[in-house]
PDB file of C-alpha atoms in Angstrom:
ATOM      1  CA  MET O 252       0.000   0.000   0.000  1.00  0.00           C
ATOM      2  CA  HIS O 253       2.965   2.339  -0.454  1.00  0.00           C
ATOM      3  CA  GLN O 254       1.698   3.585  -3.810  1.00  0.00           C
ATOM      4  CA  PRO O 255      -1.657   4.931  -2.536  1.00  0.00           C
ATOM      5  CA  ARG O 256       0.046   6.657   0.414  1.00  0.00           C
ATOM      6  CA  ARG O 257       2.522   8.365  -1.903  1.00  0.00           C
ATOM      7  CA  ALA O 258      -0.338   9.363  -4.180  1.00  0.00           C
ATOM      8  CA  LEU O 259      -2.301  10.749  -1.221  1.00  0.00           C
ATOM      9  CA  ASP O 260       0.741  12.723  -0.076  1.00  0.00           C
ATOM     10  CA  LYS O 261       1.037  14.221  -3.568  1.00  0.00           C
ATOM     11  CA  LEU O 262      -2.562  15.462  -3.738  1.00  0.00           C
ATOM     12  CA  PRO O 263      -2.516  19.185  -4.554  1.00  0.00           C
ATOM     13  CA  PRO O 264      -3.482  21.525  -1.712  1.00  0.00           C
ATOM     14  CA  VAL O 265      -6.325  23.050  -3.734  1.00  0.00           C
ATOM     15  CA  GLY O 266      -9.440  21.093  -2.775  1.00  0.00           C
ATOM     16  CA  LEU O 267      -7.561  18.911  -0.302  1.00  0.00           C
ATOM     17  CA  GLU O 268      -9.827  19.789   2.632  1.00  0.00           C
ATOM     18  CA  PHE O 269     -12.809  18.643   0.565  1.00  0.00           C
ATOM     19  CA  LYS O 270     -11.072  15.361  -0.345  1.00  0.00           C
ATOM     20  CA  ILE O 271     -10.204  14.825   3.329  1.00  0.00           C
ATOM     21  CA  HIS O 272     -13.903  15.137   4.137  1.00  0.00           C
ATOM     22  CA  LEU O 273     -14.743  12.575   1.423  1.00  0.00           C
ATOM     23  CA  LEU O 274     -12.095  10.177   2.729  1.00  0.00           C
ATOM     24  CA  ARG O 275     -13.449  10.519   6.268  1.00  0.00           C
ATOM     25  CA  ARG O 276     -16.980   9.755   5.058  1.00  0.00           C
ATOM     26  CA  LEU O 277     -15.728   6.682   3.189  1.00  0.00           C
ATOM     27  CA  LEU O 278     -13.821   5.541   6.291  1.00  0.00           C
ATOM     28  CA  ASP O 279     -16.885   5.996   8.501  1.00  0.00           C
ATOM     29  CA  SER O 280     -19.122   4.038   6.142  1.00  0.00           C
ATOM     30  CA  ALA O 281     -16.679   1.191   5.406  1.00  0.00           C
ATOM     31  CA  PRO O 282     -17.416  -1.351   4.039  1.00  0.00           C
ATOM     32  CA  GLU O 283     -20.811   0.004   2.918  1.00  0.00           C
ATOM     33  CA  PRO O 284     -20.728   1.838  -0.440  1.00  0.00           C
ATOM     34  CA  LEU O 285     -22.113   5.371  -0.695  1.00  0.00           C
ATOM     35  CA  THR O 286     -23.367   7.532  -3.540  1.00  0.00           C
ATOM     36  CA  VAL O 287     -21.461  10.728  -4.310  1.00  0.00           C
ATOM     37  CA  SER O 288     -24.230  12.748  -2.643  1.00  0.00           C
ATOM     38  CA  GLN O 289     -23.983  10.638   0.496  1.00  0.00           C
ATOM     39  CA  ILE O 290     -20.191  10.992   0.557  1.00  0.00           C
ATOM     40  CA  MET O 291     -20.511  14.776   0.294  1.00  0.00           C
ATOM     41  CA  GLU O 292     -23.030  15.059   3.186  1.00  0.00           C
ATOM     42  CA  GLY O 293     -21.961  17.248   6.081  1.00  0.00           C
ATOM     43  CA  GLY O 294     -18.939  18.652   4.295  1.00  0.00           C
ATOM     44  CA  PRO O 295     -18.098  21.882   2.552  1.00  0.00           C
ATOM     45  CA  ASN O 296     -20.829  23.007   0.184  1.00  0.00           C
ATOM     46  CA  ARG O 297     -19.700  21.994  -3.296  1.00  0.00           C
ATOM     47  CA  SER O 298     -21.494  21.177  -6.516  1.00  0.00           C
ATOM     48  CA  PHE O 299     -22.280  17.562  -7.345  1.00  0.00           C
ATOM     49  CA  ALA O 300     -19.790  17.758 -10.226  1.00  0.00           C
ATOM     50  CA  SER O 301     -17.017  18.817  -7.816  1.00  0.00           C
ATOM     51  CA  GLY O 302     -17.856  15.856  -5.596  1.00  0.00           C
ATOM     52  CA  TRP O 303     -17.903  13.456  -8.504  1.00  0.00           C
ATOM     53  CA  TYR O 304     -14.539  14.670  -9.833  1.00  0.00           C
ATOM     54  CA  ALA O 305     -13.007  14.461  -6.342  1.00  0.00           C
ATOM     55  CA  VAL O 306     -14.245  10.873  -5.879  1.00  0.00           C
ATOM     56  CA  LYS O 307     -12.909   9.980  -9.340  1.00  0.00           C
ATOM     57  CA  ALA O 308      -9.512  11.445  -8.352  1.00  0.00           C
ATOM     58  CA  LEU O 309      -9.507   9.212  -5.260  1.00  0.00           C
ATOM     59  CA  GLU O 310     -10.446   6.274  -7.467  1.00  0.00           C
ATOM     60  CA  ARG O 311      -7.567   7.032  -9.877  1.00  0.00           C
ATOM     61  CA  ILE O 312      -4.996   6.920  -7.080  1.00  0.00           C
ATOM     62  CA  GLY O 313      -6.362   3.599  -5.833  1.00  0.00           C
ATOM     63  CA  VAL O 314      -7.995   4.441  -2.496  1.00  0.00           C
ATOM     64  CA  ALA O 315     -11.631   4.346  -3.665  1.00  0.00           C
ATOM     65  CA  VAL O 316     -13.428   1.940  -5.977  1.00  0.00           C
ATOM     66  CA  SER O 317     -16.792   2.032  -7.688  1.00  0.00           C
ATOM     67  CA  VAL O 318     -19.340  -0.629  -6.875  1.00  0.00           C
ATOM     68  CA  PRO O 319     -21.207  -2.160  -9.824  1.00  0.00           C
ATOM     69  CA  LYS O 320     -24.794  -1.066 -10.286  1.00  0.00           C
ATOM     70  CA  THR O 321     -27.438  -3.643  -9.499  1.00  0.00           C
ATOM     71  CA  ALA O 322     -31.103  -4.079 -10.308  1.00  0.00           C
ATOM     72  CA  GLN O 323     -31.897  -2.735  -6.824  1.00  0.00           C
ATOM     73  CA  CYS O 324     -29.508   0.231  -7.057  1.00  0.00           C
ATOM     74  CA  ARG O 325     -28.927   1.874 -10.407  1.00  0.00           C
ATOM     75  CA  VAL O 326     -26.866   4.736  -8.964  1.00  0.00           C
ATOM     76  CA  ALA O 327     -23.067   4.756  -8.928  1.00  0.00           C
ATOM     77  CA  ARG O 328     -21.695   4.017  -5.458  1.00  0.00           C
ATOM     78  CA  TYR O 329     -18.174   4.078  -4.063  1.00  0.00           C
ATOM     79  CA  ARG O 330     -16.280   2.570  -1.135  1.00  0.00           C
ATOM     80  CA  LEU O 331     -12.691   2.406   0.035  1.00  0.00           C
ATOM     81  CA  ALA O 332     -10.501   0.035  -1.949  1.00  0.00           C
ATOM     82  CA  ASP O 333      -9.676  -3.278  -0.284  1.00  0.00           C
ATOM     83  CA  GLY O 334      -6.821  -2.778   2.168  1.00  0.00           C
ATOM     84  CA  ALA O 335      -6.920   1.028   1.884  1.00  0.00           C
ATOM     85  CA  ALA O 336      -8.644   1.781   5.210  1.00  0.00           C
ATOM     86  CA  GLU O 337      -5.454   1.785   7.282  1.00  0.00           C
ATOM     87  CA  VAL O 338      -3.500   3.935   4.806  1.00  0.00           C
ATOM     88  CA  VAL O 339      -6.376   6.387   4.401  1.00  0.00           C
ATOM     89  CA  GLY O 340      -6.906   6.534   8.169  1.00  0.00           C
ATOM     90  CA  GLU O 341      -3.223   7.324   8.777  1.00  0.00           C
ATOM     91  CA  PHE O 342      -3.236   9.962   6.027  1.00  0.00           C
ATOM     92  CA  VAL O 343      -6.335  11.685   7.441  1.00  0.00           C
ATOM     93  CA  VAL O 344      -4.927  11.698  10.989  1.00  0.00           C
ATOM     94  CA  ASP O 345      -1.576  13.038   9.737  1.00  0.00           C
ATOM     95  CA  TRP O 346      -3.299  15.751   7.728  1.00  0.00           C
ATOM     96  CA  LEU O 347      -5.532  16.807  10.624  1.00  0.00           C
ATOM     97  CA  ARG O 348      -2.446  17.177  12.813  1.00  0.00           C
ATOM     98  CA  GLN O 349      -0.637  19.216  10.134  1.00  0.00           C
ATOM     99  CA  GLU O 350      -2.518  22.454  10.530  1.00  0.00           C
ATOM    100  CA  PRO O 351      -1.322  23.618  13.917  1.00  0.00           C
ATOM    101  CA  ARG O 352      -2.947  26.574  15.563  1.00  0.00           C
ATOM    102  CA  PRO O 353      -1.148  29.802  14.809  1.00  0.00           C
ATOM    103  CA  ARG O 354       1.133  30.883  17.640  1.00  0.00           C
ATOM    104  CA  LEU O 355      -0.206  33.689  19.768  1.00  0.00           C
ATOM    105  CA  SER O 356       1.284  36.981  18.615  1.00  0.00           C
ATOM    106  CA  PRO O 357       0.741  40.389  20.170  1.00  0.00           C
ATOM    107  CA  LEU O 358      -1.583  42.767  18.348  1.00  0.00           C
ATOM    108  CA  PRO O 359      -2.118  46.492  18.843  1.00  0.00           C
ATOM    109  CA  GLY O 360      -5.273  47.616  20.626  1.00  0.00           C
ATOM    110  CA  SER O 361      -7.282  48.266  17.473  1.00  0.00           C
ATOM    111  CA  LYS O 362     -10.984  49.165  17.604  1.00  0.00           C
ATOM    112  CA  GLN O 363     -11.629  46.693  14.747  1.00  0.00           C
ATOM    113  CA  TYR O 364     -10.057  43.812  16.693  1.00  0.00           C
ATOM    114  CA  GLN O 365     -11.953  44.831  19.812  1.00  0.00           C
ATOM    115  CA  GLN O 366     -15.293  44.809  17.975  1.00  0.00           C
ATOM    116  CA  VAL O 367     -14.751  41.292  16.615  1.00  0.00           C
ATOM    117  CA  LEU O 368     -13.447  39.995  19.959  1.00  0.00           C
ATOM    118  CA  ALA O 369     -16.400  41.560  21.795  1.00  0.00           C
ATOM    119  CA  VAL O 370     -18.886  39.628  19.634  1.00  0.00           C
ATOM    120  CA  LEU O 371     -16.954  36.368  19.885  1.00  0.00           C
ATOM    121  CA  GLY O 372     -16.458  36.857  23.624  1.00  0.00           C
ATOM    122  CA  GLU O 373     -20.206  37.278  24.056  1.00  0.00           C
ATOM    123  CA  TYR O 374     -20.790  33.879  22.387  1.00  0.00           C
ATOM    124  CA  PRO O 375     -17.671  31.863  23.351  1.00  0.00           C
ATOM    125  CA  ASP O 376     -19.055  28.482  22.231  1.00  0.00           C
ATOM    126  CA  SER O 377     -20.511  29.656  18.903  1.00  0.00           C
ATOM    127  CA  TRP O 378     -18.934  29.577  15.456  1.00  0.00           C
ATOM    128  CA  PHE O 379     -19.461  32.507  13.060  1.00  0.00           C
ATOM    129  CA  THR O 380     -18.701  33.094   9.398  1.00  0.00           C
ATOM    130  CA  VAL O 381     -17.277  36.488   8.465  1.00  0.00           C
ATOM    131  CA  ASN O 382     -20.696  37.480   7.091  1.00  0.00           C
ATOM    132  CA  GLU O 383     -22.385  36.554  10.378  1.00  0.00           C
ATOM    133  CA  LEU O 384     -19.794  38.548  12.321  1.00  0.00           C
ATOM    134  CA  THR O 385     -20.255  41.498   9.988  1.00  0.00           C
ATOM    135  CA  SER O 386     -24.032  41.442  10.573  1.00  0.00           C
ATOM    136  CA  LYS O 387     -23.457  41.513  14.346  1.00  0.00           C
ATOM    137  CA  LEU O 388     -21.224  44.570  13.863  1.00  0.00           C
ATOM    138  CA  SER O 389     -23.816  46.414  11.768  1.00  0.00           C
ATOM    139  CA  GLY O 390     -23.569  50.157  11.949  1.00  0.00           C
ATOM    140  CA  VAL O 391     -20.102  49.936  13.462  1.00  0.00           C
ATOM    141  CA  ARG O 392     -18.034  48.199  10.782  1.00  0.00           C
ATOM    142  CA  LYS O 393     -18.768  47.482   7.143  1.00  0.00           C
ATOM    143  CA  CYS O 394     -16.817  44.207   7.008  1.00  0.00           C
ATOM    144  CA  ALA O 395     -15.193  41.994   9.607  1.00  0.00           C
ATOM    145  CA  ARG O 396     -13.075  39.984   7.143  1.00  0.00           C
ATOM    146  CA  ARG O 397      -9.678  41.655   7.591  1.00  0.00           C
ATOM    147  CA  PRO O 398      -9.691  41.937  11.401  1.00  0.00           C
ATOM    148  CA  THR O 399     -11.067  38.392  11.735  1.00  0.00           C
ATOM    149  CA  VAL O 400      -8.387  36.881   9.491  1.00  0.00           C
ATOM    150  CA  GLU O 401      -5.694  38.890  11.278  1.00  0.00           C
ATOM    151  CA  LEU O 402      -6.975  37.736  14.690  1.00  0.00           C
ATOM    152  CA  TYR O 403      -6.893  34.129  13.452  1.00  0.00           C
ATOM    153  CA  ALA O 404      -3.349  34.529  12.089  1.00  0.00           C
ATOM    154  CA  ALA O 405      -2.287  36.010  15.449  1.00  0.00           C
ATOM    155  CA  GLY O 406      -3.658  32.972  17.319  1.00  0.00           C
ATOM    156  CA  TYR O 407      -6.685  34.537  19.018  1.00  0.00           C
ATOM    157  CA  LEU O 408      -9.311  32.567  17.054  1.00  0.00           C
ATOM    158  CA  LEU O 409      -9.981  28.988  16.003  1.00  0.00           C
ATOM    159  CA  ARG O 410     -11.125  28.243  12.463  1.00  0.00           C
ATOM    160  CA  ARG O 411     -13.026  25.426  10.785  1.00  0.00           C
ATOM    161  CA  LEU O 412     -14.644  24.823   7.412  1.00  0.00           C
ATOM    162  CA  SER O 413     -18.233  25.942   7.142  1.00  0.00           C
ATOM    163  CA  ASP O 414     -20.765  23.662   5.497  1.00  0.00           C
ATOM    164  CA  GLY O 415     -22.857  26.599   4.313  1.00  0.00           C
ATOM    165  CA  GLY O 416     -20.498  28.110   1.746  1.00  0.00           C
ATOM    166  CA  LYS O 417     -21.226  28.552  -1.914  1.00  0.00           C
ATOM    167  CA  PRO O 418     -20.176  25.750  -4.265  1.00  0.00           C
ATOM    168  CA  GLY O 419     -16.538  26.080  -5.280  1.00  0.00           C
ATOM    169  CA  ARG O 420     -15.718  28.562  -2.521  1.00  0.00           C
ATOM    170  CA  VAL O 421     -14.174  27.719   0.824  1.00  0.00           C
ATOM    171  CA  GLU O 422     -15.848  29.499   3.716  1.00  0.00           C
ATOM    172  CA  TYR O 423     -14.578  29.360   7.270  1.00  0.00           C
ATOM    173  CA  GLN O 424     -16.234  29.779  10.634  1.00  0.00           C
ATOM    174  CA  TYR O 425     -14.403  31.366  13.537  1.00  0.00           C
ATOM    175  CA  ARG O 426     -14.676  31.354  17.306  1.00  0.00           C
ATOM    176  CA  LEU O 427     -12.596  32.620  20.187  1.00  0.00           C
ATOM    177  CA  ASP O 428      -9.762  30.235  21.116  1.00  0.00           C
ATOM    178  CA  PRO O 429     -10.384  29.404  24.800  1.00  0.00           C
ATOM    179  CA  ASP O 430      -6.609  29.238  25.376  1.00  0.00           C
ATOM    180  CA  ALA O 431      -6.273  32.807  24.086  1.00  0.00           C
ATOM    181  CA  ALA O 432      -9.261  34.213  26.003  1.00  0.00           C
ATOM    182  CA  PRO O 433      -7.134  35.976  28.684  1.00  0.00           C
ATOM    183  CA  HIS O 434      -5.083  37.650  25.935  1.00  0.00           C
ATOM    184  CA  ALA O 435      -8.264  38.603  24.090  1.00  0.00           C
ATOM    185  CA  ARG O 436      -9.630  40.231  27.270  1.00  0.00           C
ATOM    186  CA  ALA O 437      -6.383  42.173  27.621  1.00  0.00           C
ATOM    187  CA  LEU O 438      -6.714  43.345  24.008  1.00  0.00           C
ATOM    188  CA  LEU O 439     -10.311  44.394  24.689  1.00  0.00           C
ATOM    189  CA  ASP O 440      -9.175  46.413  27.702  1.00  0.00           C
ATOM    190  CA  ALA O 441      -6.363  48.115  25.757  1.00  0.00           C
TER     191      ALA O 441
END
């Protein structure tokens, strides 16, 4: 199984998060086959064509296989290739560990940062897209994108993929990093 692992390691970064989601769905359903729509469930919002092409890419590198259509099921279904579960599982775990949290870096006491941190501090267990944050800042700030991304890069926020984005576009959700909460409070007080 060295070939599939090398092929997985060589997957281009564009669309990799989506493929990781597909691999996780295939792992969770093993050995039951799933349709492309079922494999895409709960992941980033992409078009059916994007899902189909991603599954076909996984099939080409040998980690997924198509299941023949039957009289009972005339829809294409896919499952992990025989013997691929361990390799795919290791790859997914390695990838999930790869994106470490950004290290906490000091930021100046900016009003824009304070506005975003105030909203996130009010709802510490909630995740927000930039658009949702912007709507909570209505009348104060036209867009929360830049300060939110800068707060994430400085280690104050956590980030995850949103499942409500538009097809073909990655959208993230943000929340206050509990480990950085004391630093966020200090920034709010600045």
